[in-house]
Coordinates of C-alpha atoms and ligand atoms in Angstrom, one line a residue:
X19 CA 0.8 -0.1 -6.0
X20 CA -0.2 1.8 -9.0
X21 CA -1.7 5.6 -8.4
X22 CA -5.1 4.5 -9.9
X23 CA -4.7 1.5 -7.5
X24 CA -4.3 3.7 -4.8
X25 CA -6.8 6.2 -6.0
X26 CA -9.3 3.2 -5.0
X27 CA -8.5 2.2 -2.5
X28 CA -8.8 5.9 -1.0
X29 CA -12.7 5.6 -2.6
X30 CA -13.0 2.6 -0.7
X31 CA -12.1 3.5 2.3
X32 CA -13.7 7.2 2.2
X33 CA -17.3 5.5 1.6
X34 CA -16.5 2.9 4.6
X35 CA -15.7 5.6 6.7
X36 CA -18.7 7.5 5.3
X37 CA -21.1 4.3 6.0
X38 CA -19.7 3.4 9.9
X39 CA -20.0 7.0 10.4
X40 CA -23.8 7.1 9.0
X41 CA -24.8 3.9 10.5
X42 CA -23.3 5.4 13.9
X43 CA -25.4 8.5 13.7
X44 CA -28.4 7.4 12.1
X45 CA -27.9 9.1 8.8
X46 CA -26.0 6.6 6.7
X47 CA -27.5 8.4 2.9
X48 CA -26.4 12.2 4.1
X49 CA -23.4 11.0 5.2
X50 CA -22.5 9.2 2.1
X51 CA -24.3 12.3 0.2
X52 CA -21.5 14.8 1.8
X53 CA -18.3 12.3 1.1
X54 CA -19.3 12.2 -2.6
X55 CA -20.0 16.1 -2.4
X56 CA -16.7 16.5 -1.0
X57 CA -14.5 14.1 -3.0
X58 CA -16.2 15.8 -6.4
X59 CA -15.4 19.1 -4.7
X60 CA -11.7 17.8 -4.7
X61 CA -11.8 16.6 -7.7
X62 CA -13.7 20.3 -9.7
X63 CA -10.7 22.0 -7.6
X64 CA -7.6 20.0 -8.9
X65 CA -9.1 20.5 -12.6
X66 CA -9.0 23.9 -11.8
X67 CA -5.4 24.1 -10.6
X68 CA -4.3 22.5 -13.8
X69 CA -6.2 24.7 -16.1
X70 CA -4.7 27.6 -14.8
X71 CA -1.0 25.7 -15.0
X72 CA -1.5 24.7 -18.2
X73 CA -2.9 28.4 -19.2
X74 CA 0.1 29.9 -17.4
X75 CA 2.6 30.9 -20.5
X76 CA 6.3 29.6 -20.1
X77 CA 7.9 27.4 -17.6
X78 CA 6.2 27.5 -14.8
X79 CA 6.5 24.7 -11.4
X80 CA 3.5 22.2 -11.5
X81 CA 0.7 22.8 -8.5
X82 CA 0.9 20.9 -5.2
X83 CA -1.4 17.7 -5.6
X84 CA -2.1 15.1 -3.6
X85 CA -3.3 11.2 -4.6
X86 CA -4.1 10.9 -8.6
X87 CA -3.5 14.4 -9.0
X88 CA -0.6 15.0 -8.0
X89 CA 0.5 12.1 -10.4
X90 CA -1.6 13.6 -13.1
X91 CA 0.6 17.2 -12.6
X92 CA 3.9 15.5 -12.4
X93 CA 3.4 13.1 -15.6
X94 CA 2.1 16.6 -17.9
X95 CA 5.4 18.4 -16.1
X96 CA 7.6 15.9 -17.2
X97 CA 5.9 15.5 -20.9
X98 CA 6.3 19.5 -21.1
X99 CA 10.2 19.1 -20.1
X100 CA 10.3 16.5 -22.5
X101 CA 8.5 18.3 -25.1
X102 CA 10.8 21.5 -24.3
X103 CA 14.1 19.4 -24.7
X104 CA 12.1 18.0 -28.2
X105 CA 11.9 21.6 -29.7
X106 CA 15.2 22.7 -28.5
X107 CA 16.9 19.9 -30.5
X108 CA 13.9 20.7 -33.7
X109 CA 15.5 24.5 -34.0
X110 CA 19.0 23.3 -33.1
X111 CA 18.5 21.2 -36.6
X112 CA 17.0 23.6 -38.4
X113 CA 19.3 26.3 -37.3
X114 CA 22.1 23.9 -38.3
X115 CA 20.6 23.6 -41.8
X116 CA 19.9 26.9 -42.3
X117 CA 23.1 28.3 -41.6
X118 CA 24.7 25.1 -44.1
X119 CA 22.2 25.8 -46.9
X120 CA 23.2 29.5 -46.3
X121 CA 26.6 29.0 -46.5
X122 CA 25.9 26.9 -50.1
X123 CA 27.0 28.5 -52.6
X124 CA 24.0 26.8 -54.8
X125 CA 20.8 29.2 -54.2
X126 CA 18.2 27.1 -52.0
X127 CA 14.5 28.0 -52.0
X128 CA 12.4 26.4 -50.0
X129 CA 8.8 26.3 -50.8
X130 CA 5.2 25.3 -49.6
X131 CA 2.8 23.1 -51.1
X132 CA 1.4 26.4 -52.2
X133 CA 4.3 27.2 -54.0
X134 CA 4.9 30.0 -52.0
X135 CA 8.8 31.1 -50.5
X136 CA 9.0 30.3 -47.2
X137 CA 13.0 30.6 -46.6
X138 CA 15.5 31.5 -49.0
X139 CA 19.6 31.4 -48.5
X140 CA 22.0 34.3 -49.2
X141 CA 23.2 32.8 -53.2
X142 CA 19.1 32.7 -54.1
X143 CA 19.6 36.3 -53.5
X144 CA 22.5 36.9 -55.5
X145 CA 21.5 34.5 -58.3
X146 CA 17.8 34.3 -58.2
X147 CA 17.2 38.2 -57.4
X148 CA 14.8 36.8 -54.6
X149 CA 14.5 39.7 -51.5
X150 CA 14.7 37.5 -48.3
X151 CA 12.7 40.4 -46.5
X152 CA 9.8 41.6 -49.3
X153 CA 9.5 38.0 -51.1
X154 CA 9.1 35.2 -48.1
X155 CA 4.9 34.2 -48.8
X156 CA 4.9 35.2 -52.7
X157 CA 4.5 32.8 -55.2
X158 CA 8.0 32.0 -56.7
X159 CA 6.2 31.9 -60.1
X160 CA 5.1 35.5 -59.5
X161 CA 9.1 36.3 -59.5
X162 CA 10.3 34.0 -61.8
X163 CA 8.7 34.6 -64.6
X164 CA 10.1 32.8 -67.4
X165 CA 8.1 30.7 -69.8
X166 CA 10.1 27.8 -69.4
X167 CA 9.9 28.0 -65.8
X168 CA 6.7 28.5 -65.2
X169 CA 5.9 25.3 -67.3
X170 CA 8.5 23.7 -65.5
X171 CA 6.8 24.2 -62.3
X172 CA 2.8 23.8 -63.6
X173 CA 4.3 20.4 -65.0
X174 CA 5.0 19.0 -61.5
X175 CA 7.6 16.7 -63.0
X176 CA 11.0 17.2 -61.7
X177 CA 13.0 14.4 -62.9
X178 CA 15.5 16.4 -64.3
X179 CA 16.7 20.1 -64.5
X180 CA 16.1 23.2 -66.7
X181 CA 18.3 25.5 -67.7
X182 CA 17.5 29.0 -68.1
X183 CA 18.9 32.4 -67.9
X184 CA 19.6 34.2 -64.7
X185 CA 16.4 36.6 -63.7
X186 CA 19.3 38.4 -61.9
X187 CA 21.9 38.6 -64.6
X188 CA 21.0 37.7 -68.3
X189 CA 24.6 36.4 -69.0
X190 CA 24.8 33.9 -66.3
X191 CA 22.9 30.1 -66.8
X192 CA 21.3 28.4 -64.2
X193 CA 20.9 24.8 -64.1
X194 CA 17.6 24.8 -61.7
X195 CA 16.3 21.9 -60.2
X196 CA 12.9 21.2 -57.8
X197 CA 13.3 18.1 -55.3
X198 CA 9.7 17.6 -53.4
X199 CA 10.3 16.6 -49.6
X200 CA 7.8 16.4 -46.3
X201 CA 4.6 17.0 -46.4
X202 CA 3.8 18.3 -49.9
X203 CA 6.8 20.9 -49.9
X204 CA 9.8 21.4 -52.3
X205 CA 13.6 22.7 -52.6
X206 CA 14.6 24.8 -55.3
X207 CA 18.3 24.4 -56.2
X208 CA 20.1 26.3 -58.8
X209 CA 23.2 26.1 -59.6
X210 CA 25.6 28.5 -61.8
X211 CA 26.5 26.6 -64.6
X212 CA 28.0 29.4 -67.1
X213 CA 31.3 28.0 -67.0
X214 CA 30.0 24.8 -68.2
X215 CA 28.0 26.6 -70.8
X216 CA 30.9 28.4 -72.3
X217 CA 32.8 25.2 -72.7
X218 CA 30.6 23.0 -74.1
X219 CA 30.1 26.1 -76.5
X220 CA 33.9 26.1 -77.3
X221 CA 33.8 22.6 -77.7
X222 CA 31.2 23.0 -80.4
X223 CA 32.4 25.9 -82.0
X224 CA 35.8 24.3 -81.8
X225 CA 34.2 21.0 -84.0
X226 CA 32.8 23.3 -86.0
X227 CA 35.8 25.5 -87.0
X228 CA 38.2 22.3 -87.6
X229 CA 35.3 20.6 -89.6
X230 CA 35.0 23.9 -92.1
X231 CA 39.1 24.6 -92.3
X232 CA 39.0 21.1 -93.0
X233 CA 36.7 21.0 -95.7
X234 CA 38.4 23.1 -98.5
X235 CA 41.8 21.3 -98.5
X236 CA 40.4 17.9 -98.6
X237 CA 38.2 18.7 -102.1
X238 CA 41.1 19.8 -103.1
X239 CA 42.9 17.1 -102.2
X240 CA 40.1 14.8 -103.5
X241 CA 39.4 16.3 -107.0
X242 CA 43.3 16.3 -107.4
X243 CA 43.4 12.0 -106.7
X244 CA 40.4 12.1 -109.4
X245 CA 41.9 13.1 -111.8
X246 CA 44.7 11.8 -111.6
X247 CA 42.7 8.4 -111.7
X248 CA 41.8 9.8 -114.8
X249 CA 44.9 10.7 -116.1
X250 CA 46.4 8.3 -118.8
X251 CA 49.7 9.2 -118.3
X252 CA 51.9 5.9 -118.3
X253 CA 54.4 7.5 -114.9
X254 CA 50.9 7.2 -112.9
X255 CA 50.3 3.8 -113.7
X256 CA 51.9 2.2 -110.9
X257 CA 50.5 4.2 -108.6
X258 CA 46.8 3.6 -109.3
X259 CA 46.4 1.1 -106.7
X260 CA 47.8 3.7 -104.5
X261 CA 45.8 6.5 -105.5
X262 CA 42.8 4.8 -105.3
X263 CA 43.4 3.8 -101.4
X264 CA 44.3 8.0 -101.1
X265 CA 41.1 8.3 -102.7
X266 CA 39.1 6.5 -100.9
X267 CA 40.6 7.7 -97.4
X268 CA 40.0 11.0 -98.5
X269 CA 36.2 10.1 -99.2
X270 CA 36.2 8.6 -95.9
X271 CA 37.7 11.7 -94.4
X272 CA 35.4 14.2 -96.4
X273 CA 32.5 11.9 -94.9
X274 CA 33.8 12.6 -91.3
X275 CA 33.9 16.1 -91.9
X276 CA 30.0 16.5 -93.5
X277 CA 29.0 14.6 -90.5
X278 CA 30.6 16.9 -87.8
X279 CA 29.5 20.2 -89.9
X280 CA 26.1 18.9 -89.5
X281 CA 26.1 17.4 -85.9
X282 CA 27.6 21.1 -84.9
X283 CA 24.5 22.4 -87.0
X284 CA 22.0 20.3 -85.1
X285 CA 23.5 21.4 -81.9
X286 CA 24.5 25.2 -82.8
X287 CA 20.9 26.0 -84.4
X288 CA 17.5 26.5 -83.0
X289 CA 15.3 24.5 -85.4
X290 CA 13.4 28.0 -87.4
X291 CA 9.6 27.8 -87.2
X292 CA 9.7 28.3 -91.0
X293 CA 11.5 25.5 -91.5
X294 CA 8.6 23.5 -89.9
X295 CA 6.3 22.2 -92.1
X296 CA 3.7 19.2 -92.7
X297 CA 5.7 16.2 -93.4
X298 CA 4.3 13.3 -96.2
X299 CA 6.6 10.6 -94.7
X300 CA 5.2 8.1 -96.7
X301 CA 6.5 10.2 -99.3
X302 CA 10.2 10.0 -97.8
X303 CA 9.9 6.2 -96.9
X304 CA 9.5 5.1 -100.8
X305 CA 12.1 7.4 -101.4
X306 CA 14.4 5.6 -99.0
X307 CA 13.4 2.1 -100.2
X308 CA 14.2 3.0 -103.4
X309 CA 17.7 4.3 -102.5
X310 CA 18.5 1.2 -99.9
X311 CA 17.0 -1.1 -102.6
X312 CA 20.0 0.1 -104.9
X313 CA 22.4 0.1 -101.9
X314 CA 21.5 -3.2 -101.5
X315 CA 21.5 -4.6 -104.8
X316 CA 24.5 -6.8 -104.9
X317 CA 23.3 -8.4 -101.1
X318 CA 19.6 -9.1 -102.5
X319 CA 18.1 -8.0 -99.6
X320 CA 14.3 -8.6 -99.1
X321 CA 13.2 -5.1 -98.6
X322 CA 9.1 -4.3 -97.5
X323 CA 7.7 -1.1 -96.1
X324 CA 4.7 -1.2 -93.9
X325 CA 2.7 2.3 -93.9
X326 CA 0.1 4.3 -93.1
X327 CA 0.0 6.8 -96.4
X328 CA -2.5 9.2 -94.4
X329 CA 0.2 9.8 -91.9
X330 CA 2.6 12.5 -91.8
X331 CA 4.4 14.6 -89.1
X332 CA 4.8 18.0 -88.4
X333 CA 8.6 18.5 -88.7
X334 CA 11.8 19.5 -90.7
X335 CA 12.0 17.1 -94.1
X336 CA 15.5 17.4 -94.9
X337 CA 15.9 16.7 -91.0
X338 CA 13.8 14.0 -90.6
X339 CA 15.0 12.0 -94.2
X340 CA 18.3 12.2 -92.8
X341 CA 17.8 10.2 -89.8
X342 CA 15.4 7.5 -91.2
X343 CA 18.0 7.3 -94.1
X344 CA 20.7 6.8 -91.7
X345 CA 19.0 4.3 -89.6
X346 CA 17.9 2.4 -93.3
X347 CA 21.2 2.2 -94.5
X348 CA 22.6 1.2 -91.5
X349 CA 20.1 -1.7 -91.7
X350 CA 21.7 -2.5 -95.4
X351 CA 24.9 -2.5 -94.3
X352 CA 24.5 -4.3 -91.0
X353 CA 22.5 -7.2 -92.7
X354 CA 24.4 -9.7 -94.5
X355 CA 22.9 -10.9 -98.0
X356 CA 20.0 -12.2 -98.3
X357 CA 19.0 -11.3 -95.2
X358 CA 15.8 -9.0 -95.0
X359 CA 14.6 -5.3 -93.8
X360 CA 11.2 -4.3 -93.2
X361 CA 9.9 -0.2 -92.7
X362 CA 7.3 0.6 -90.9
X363 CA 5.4 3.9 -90.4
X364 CA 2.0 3.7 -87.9
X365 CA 0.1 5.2 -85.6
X366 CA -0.9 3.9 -81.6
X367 CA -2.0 5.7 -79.1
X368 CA 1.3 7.2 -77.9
X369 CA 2.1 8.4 -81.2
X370 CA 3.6 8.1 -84.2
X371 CA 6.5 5.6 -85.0
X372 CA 9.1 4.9 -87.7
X373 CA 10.5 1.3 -87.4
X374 CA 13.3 0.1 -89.2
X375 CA 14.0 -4.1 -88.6
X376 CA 16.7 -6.3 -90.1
X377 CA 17.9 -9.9 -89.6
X378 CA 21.3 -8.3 -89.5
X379 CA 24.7 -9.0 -87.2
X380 CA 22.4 -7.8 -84.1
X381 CA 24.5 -5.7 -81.4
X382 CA 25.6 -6.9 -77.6
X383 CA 23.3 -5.6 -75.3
X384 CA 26.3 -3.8 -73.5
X385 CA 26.6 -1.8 -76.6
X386 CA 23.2 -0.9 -77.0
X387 CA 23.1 2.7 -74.5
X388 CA 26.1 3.7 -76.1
X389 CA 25.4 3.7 -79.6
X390 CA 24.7 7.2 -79.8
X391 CA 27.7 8.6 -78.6
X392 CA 29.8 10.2 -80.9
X393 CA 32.0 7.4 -83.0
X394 CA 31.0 4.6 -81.1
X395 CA 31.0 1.5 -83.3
X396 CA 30.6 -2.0 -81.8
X397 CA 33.7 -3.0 -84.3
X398 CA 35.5 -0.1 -85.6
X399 CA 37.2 -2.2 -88.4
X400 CA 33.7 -3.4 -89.9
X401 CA 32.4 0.2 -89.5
X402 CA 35.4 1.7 -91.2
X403 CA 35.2 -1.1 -94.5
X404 CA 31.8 -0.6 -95.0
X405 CA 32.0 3.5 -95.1
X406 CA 31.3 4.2 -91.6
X407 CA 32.0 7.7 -90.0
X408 CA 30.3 6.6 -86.1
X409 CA 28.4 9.7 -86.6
X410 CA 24.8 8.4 -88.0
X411 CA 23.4 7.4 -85.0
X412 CA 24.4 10.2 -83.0
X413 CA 22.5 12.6 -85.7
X414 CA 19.8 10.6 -85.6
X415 CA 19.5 11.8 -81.6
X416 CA 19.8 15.3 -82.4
X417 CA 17.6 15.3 -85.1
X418 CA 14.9 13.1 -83.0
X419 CA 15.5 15.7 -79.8
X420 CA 14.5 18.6 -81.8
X421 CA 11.8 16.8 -82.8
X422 CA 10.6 15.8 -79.0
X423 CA 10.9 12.3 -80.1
X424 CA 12.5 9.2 -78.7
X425 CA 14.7 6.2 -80.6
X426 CA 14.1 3.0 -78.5
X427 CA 16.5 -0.1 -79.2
X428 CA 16.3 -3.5 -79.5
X429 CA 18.3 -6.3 -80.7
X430 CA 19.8 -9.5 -80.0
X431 CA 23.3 -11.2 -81.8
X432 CA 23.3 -12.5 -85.0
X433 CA 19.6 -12.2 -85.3
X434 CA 18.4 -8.6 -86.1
X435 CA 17.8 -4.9 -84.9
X436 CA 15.0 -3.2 -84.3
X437 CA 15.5 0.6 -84.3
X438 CA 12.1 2.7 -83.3
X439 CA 11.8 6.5 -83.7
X440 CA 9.1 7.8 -81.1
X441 CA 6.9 10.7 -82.3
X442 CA 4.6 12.3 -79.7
X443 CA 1.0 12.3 -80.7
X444 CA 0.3 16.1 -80.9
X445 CA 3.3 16.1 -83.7
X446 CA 0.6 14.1 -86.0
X447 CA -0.7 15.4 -89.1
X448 CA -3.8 13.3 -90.9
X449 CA -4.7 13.3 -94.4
X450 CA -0.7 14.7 -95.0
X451 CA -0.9 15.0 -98.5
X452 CA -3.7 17.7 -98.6
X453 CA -1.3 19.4 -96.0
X454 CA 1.8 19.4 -98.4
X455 CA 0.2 21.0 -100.9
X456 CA -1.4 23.5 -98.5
X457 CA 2.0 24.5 -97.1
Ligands
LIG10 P1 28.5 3.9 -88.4 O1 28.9 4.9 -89.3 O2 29.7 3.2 -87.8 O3 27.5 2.9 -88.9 P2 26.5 4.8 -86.6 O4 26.5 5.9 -85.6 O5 25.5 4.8 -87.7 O6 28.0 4.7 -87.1 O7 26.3 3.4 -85.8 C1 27.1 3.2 -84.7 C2 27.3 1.7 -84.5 O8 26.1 1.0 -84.2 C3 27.8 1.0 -85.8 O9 29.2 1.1 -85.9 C4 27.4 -0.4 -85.5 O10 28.3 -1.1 -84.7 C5 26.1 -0.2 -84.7 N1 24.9 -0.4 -85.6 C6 24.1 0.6 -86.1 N2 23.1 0.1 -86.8 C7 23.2 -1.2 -86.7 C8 22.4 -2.3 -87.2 N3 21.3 -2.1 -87.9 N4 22.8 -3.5 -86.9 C9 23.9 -3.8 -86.2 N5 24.7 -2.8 -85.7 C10 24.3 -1.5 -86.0

């Protein structure tokens, strides 16, 4: 039988009692009247006793009960075991995860929806200059105070990392990193990624080095195979065919070579705010027709350009002609004749866009993520006879990057490309013209 059952059945029976009892004597209501007082009195008691349990601190042995109540104590004494064993096994975990994030040597910060530090391991001290003892409950962007931090964390979109410099130690680079968990509250990682640093900086400077040592001796080498294409001399005549194939490599070489000096530009130098100016890209585009128009004389391509003349960009010319020149040409020489290209330059309401489209040899779809990679080509022989160097499209990136823009892709086989450079909308400058002249 359950307690409550039982419970009842004690009711029952207590008022039965209570009523032979009354009937016996006479006084069947005062009899029933003192029961009730007496099983209320039970009842005000035994809440009592478990108030002052449950107020008692610690672990302290349940009070003696009898019928419900003692069921009642020994059901909240086993929840309280239960909830003991719970918490035990809580700060076993977190102990456990404290002492493996402290042994990391990655510095961990954890944070609360606030922002503010609520634990912090041994490396965030070392690499993050964070005091375990004074900063615990300060805002972490009260002690990190670098710009791109701070809009890093206002931004509330960690997707990917930041790199910044060590508030600890100028020299070193962290790669930092904010992963939201729980309830509203975040990780900090950062990690040391110096070494890294330093050797994608001797890769570059590397490029760069080859690419300049490289330079002189192949204008030499190049003017020399000139003239002697020139040269009437009758012993050269046989070699002409020769020479011209030197010539040509070299070209091809001396191509290479401009392409790496200025991809190691692109990466090596922070765009200079003078440098910046108001763009007239309808200015460039006709400029670029004109030039691909020629390029693609002996094809005769069908060539239109689609554009807004009030629209320019606020930007780097020389930068920005170099990538939609790149990504024109490529059109050209990726279209077979007769075949057609259309420019566009508008405006929508995320921005501004440069779209180049051909009815050209189209590229797999596999291809497609990789073509900006440094000499990828989809067919290296085809690249290499029509002038290739592998290195447009990976400019094109860089240039776009510096810009904060984006070049989306899309083609399918052996019917066309579409190649879109993504400006974002605060980059826009109406009415350009006016602008050029101003700046
Ligand atoms: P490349 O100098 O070889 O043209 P790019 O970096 O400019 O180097 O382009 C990389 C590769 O992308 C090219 O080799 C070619 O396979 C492919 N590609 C670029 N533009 C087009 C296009 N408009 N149509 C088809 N394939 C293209």
């Amino acid at each position: 039988m359950s307690p409550w059952s039982k419970e009842i059945w004690r009711l029952i029976w207590l008022t039965g009692l209570a009523l032979i009892i009354g009937f016996i004597s006479g006084y069947a209501l005062a009899c029933l009247l003192i029961t009730s007082v007496g099983y209320l009195i039970w009842h005000i008691n035994s809440i009592k006793r478990l108030e002052k349990w449950l107020s008692k601190p610690g672990k302290t042995n349940p009070p003696q009960g009898t019928g419900i109540w003692a069921e009642i104590f020994d059901r909240i004494y086993h929840l309280q075991k239960q909830n003991r064993s719970r918490k035990k096994r809580l700060a076993k975990y977190i102990t456990r995860f404290r002492e493996s994030t402290a042994a990391m040597p990655d510095a961990t910060v954890v944070l609360n929806r606030y922002d503010q530090i609520e634990w912090i391991n041994k490396a965030a001290q070392d690499s993050l200059g964070l005091q375990p003892t004074k900063d615990v409950g300060q805002h972490l962007s009260n002690l990190m105070r670098h710009p791109g931090f701070i809009r890093y964390i206002s931004r509330k979109d960690f997707d990917s990392p930041i790199e910044l410099p060590s508030p600890a130690d100028e020299h070193r680079t962290l790669s930092i990193r904010i992963i939201p968990y729980g309830q509203d509250q975040r990780l900090l990682i950062a990690r040391d990624v110096t070494r890294l640093k330093q050797l994608e900086q001797i890769r570059r400077d590397f490029i760069s080095n080859i690419s300049h040592e490289l330079r002189t001796p192949l204008t030499v080498i190049h003017g020399y195979l000139e003239s002697m294409q020139d040269e009437t001399n009758d012993s050269l005549q046989d070699w002409q065919e020769n020479i011209e194939m030197m010539r040509r490599q070299s070209n091809r070489m001396q191509n290479i070579v401009d392409d790496l000096l200025m991809l190691s530009r692109l990466e090596n130098e922070e765009t200079k705010q003078s440098s910046r100016e108001a763009v007239a890209v309808p200015n460039l585009l006709h400029m670029i027709k004109d030039e691909a128009m020629a390029l693609g004389h002996e094809k005769q391509q069908r060539f239109t350009l689609e554009c807004d003349d009030e629209l320019g960009i606020f930007g780097v010319q020389n930068e920005l002609y170099s990538s939609f020149s790149n990504l024109v040409f490529n059109a050209v020489r990726y279209t077979p004749k007769g075949g057609s290209i259309t420019m566009r330059w508008y405006q929508d309401q995320n921005g501004a866009h440069f779209e180049v489209q051909d009815t050209g040899i189209g590229i797999p779809p596999q291809h497609i993520p990789r073509l900006t990679e440094r000499f990828f080509r989809v067919d290296v022989g085809r690249s290499r006879d029509i002038g290739g160097t592998g290195l447009g499209l990976a400019i094109v990136k860089h240039i776009l990057e510096r810009h904060n823009a984006s070049l989306s892709i899309t083609s399918q086989v052996d019917r066309g490309s579409t190649f879109r450079c993504n400006f974002p909308a605060e980059n826009i400058i109406h009415h350009v013209q006016k602008a050029v002249t101003k700046a």
